[in-house]
PDB file of C-alpha atoms in Angstrom:
ATOM      1  CA  UNK V 214     -10.692 -20.980  -1.136  1.00  0.00           C
ATOM      2  CA  UNK V 215     -12.111 -24.154   0.373  1.00  0.00           C
ATOM      3  CA  UNK V 216     -15.223 -25.648  -1.105  1.00  0.00           C
ATOM      4  CA  UNK V 217     -18.234 -25.979   1.113  1.00  0.00           C
ATOM      5  CA  UNK V 218     -18.027 -29.771   1.411  1.00  0.00           C
ATOM      6  CA  UNK V 219     -14.279 -29.924   2.172  1.00  0.00           C
ATOM      7  CA  UNK V 220     -13.471 -30.848   5.749  1.00  0.00           C
ATOM      8  CA  UNK V 221     -10.490 -29.578   7.696  1.00  0.00           C
ATOM      9  CA  UNK V 222      -8.126 -32.401   8.601  1.00  0.00           C
ATOM     10  CA  UNK V 223      -8.064 -33.047  12.349  1.00  0.00           C
ATOM     11  CA  UNK V 224      -5.753 -36.053  12.797  1.00  0.00           C
ATOM     12  CA  UNK V 225      -2.230 -36.044  11.401  1.00  0.00           C
ATOM     13  CA  UNK V 226       0.322 -38.793  10.894  1.00  0.00           C
ATOM     14  CA  UNK V 227       3.812 -38.147  12.258  1.00  0.00           C
ATOM     15  CA  UNK V 228       5.149 -36.892   8.896  1.00  0.00           C
ATOM     16  CA  UNK V 229       2.107 -34.621   8.463  1.00  0.00           C
ATOM     17  CA  UNK V 230       2.497 -33.270  12.006  1.00  0.00           C
ATOM     18  CA  UNK V 231       6.179 -32.610  11.305  1.00  0.00           C
ATOM     19  CA  UNK V 232       5.255 -30.578   8.215  1.00  0.00           C
ATOM     20  CA  UNK V 233       2.585 -28.689  10.178  1.00  0.00           C
ATOM     21  CA  UNK V 234       5.145 -27.817  12.862  1.00  0.00           C
ATOM     22  CA  UNK V 235       8.019 -27.190  10.449  1.00  0.00           C
ATOM     23  CA  UNK V 236      10.113 -29.786  12.288  1.00  0.00           C
ATOM     24  CA  UNK V 237      11.563 -33.201  11.507  1.00  0.00           C
ATOM     25  CA  UNK V 238       9.685 -36.438  12.199  1.00  0.00           C
ATOM     26  CA  UNK V 239      12.334 -37.293  14.803  1.00  0.00           C
ATOM     27  CA  UNK V 240      11.738 -34.019  16.665  1.00  0.00           C
ATOM     28  CA  UNK V 241       7.991 -34.755  16.710  1.00  0.00           C
ATOM     29  CA  UNK V 242       8.798 -38.179  18.176  1.00  0.00           C
ATOM     30  CA  UNK V 243      10.907 -36.450  20.840  1.00  0.00           C
ATOM     31  CA  UNK V 244       7.935 -34.243  21.765  1.00  0.00           C
ATOM     32  CA  UNK V 245       5.839 -37.406  22.134  1.00  0.00           C
ATOM     33  CA  UNK V 246       8.513 -39.213  24.209  1.00  0.00           C
ATOM     34  CA  UNK V 247       8.856 -36.191  26.501  1.00  0.00           C
ATOM     35  CA  UNK V 248       5.087 -36.196  27.101  1.00  0.00           C
ATOM     36  CA  UNK V 249       4.588 -32.796  25.476  1.00  0.00           C
ATOM     37  CA  UNK V 250       2.468 -34.075  22.593  1.00  0.00           C
ATOM     38  CA  UNK V 251      -0.206 -36.739  23.147  1.00  0.00           C
ATOM     39  CA  UNK V 252      -0.965 -39.317  20.462  1.00  0.00           C
ATOM     40  CA  UNK V 253      -3.832 -41.564  19.483  1.00  0.00           C
ATOM     41  CA  UNK V 254      -2.776 -45.170  18.937  1.00  0.00           C
ATOM     42  CA  UNK V 255      -5.280 -48.007  18.687  1.00  0.00           C
ATOM     43  CA  UNK V 256      -2.776 -50.843  19.179  1.00  0.00           C
ATOM     44  CA  UNK V 257       0.578 -50.884  20.997  1.00  0.00           C
ATOM     45  CA  UNK V 258       2.560 -50.961  17.738  1.00  0.00           C
ATOM     46  CA  UNK V 259      -0.067 -49.339  15.541  1.00  0.00           C
ATOM     47  CA  UNK V 260       0.092 -46.133  13.583  1.00  0.00           C
ATOM     48  CA  UNK V 261       0.187 -42.986  15.697  1.00  0.00           C
ATOM     49  CA  UNK V 262      -2.135 -40.079  15.015  1.00  0.00           C
ATOM     50  CA  UNK V 263      -1.735 -36.591  16.411  1.00  0.00           C
ATOM     51  CA  UNK V 264      -4.693 -34.299  16.986  1.00  0.00           C
ATOM     52  CA  UNK V 265      -4.294 -30.853  15.415  1.00  0.00           C
ATOM     53  CA  UNK V 266      -5.848 -29.345  18.551  1.00  0.00           C
ATOM     54  CA  UNK V 267      -2.996 -30.800  20.641  1.00  0.00           C
ATOM     55  CA  UNK V 268      -0.415 -29.458  18.194  1.00  0.00           C
ATOM     56  CA  UNK V 269      -1.959 -25.993  18.370  1.00  0.00           C
ATOM     57  CA  UNK V 270      -2.093 -26.208  22.181  1.00  0.00           C
ATOM     58  CA  UNK V 271       1.611 -27.111  22.261  1.00  0.00           C
ATOM     59  CA  UNK V 272       2.419 -24.125  20.055  1.00  0.00           C
ATOM     60  CA  UNK V 273       0.439 -21.791  22.324  1.00  0.00           C
ATOM     61  CA  UNK V 274       2.017 -23.098  25.539  1.00  0.00           C
ATOM     62  CA  UNK V 275       5.553 -22.876  24.109  1.00  0.00           C
ATOM     63  CA  UNK V 276       5.242 -19.240  23.035  1.00  0.00           C
ATOM     64  CA  UNK V 277       7.664 -16.926  24.822  1.00  0.00           C
ATOM     65  CA  UNK V 278       8.266 -13.209  24.809  1.00  0.00           C
ATOM     66  CA  UNK V 279      11.619 -11.579  25.390  1.00  0.00           C
ATOM     67  CA  UNK V 280      12.210  -8.019  26.440  1.00  0.00           C
TER      68      UNK V 280
END
């Protein structure tokens, strides 16, 4: 159980996002390159951060049902 003062992480690095999605870092990069997953990057070659909200949105939009 989370303590009262613990915050839920919102921004993930590429490796953290890959773990969250159960994918490889390369496959997360592919999602970014394809424009399916936006990133936050303060400088052109700086570290990329991925918003958990965007990851969850991607999961929801990619859900399919088969009958």
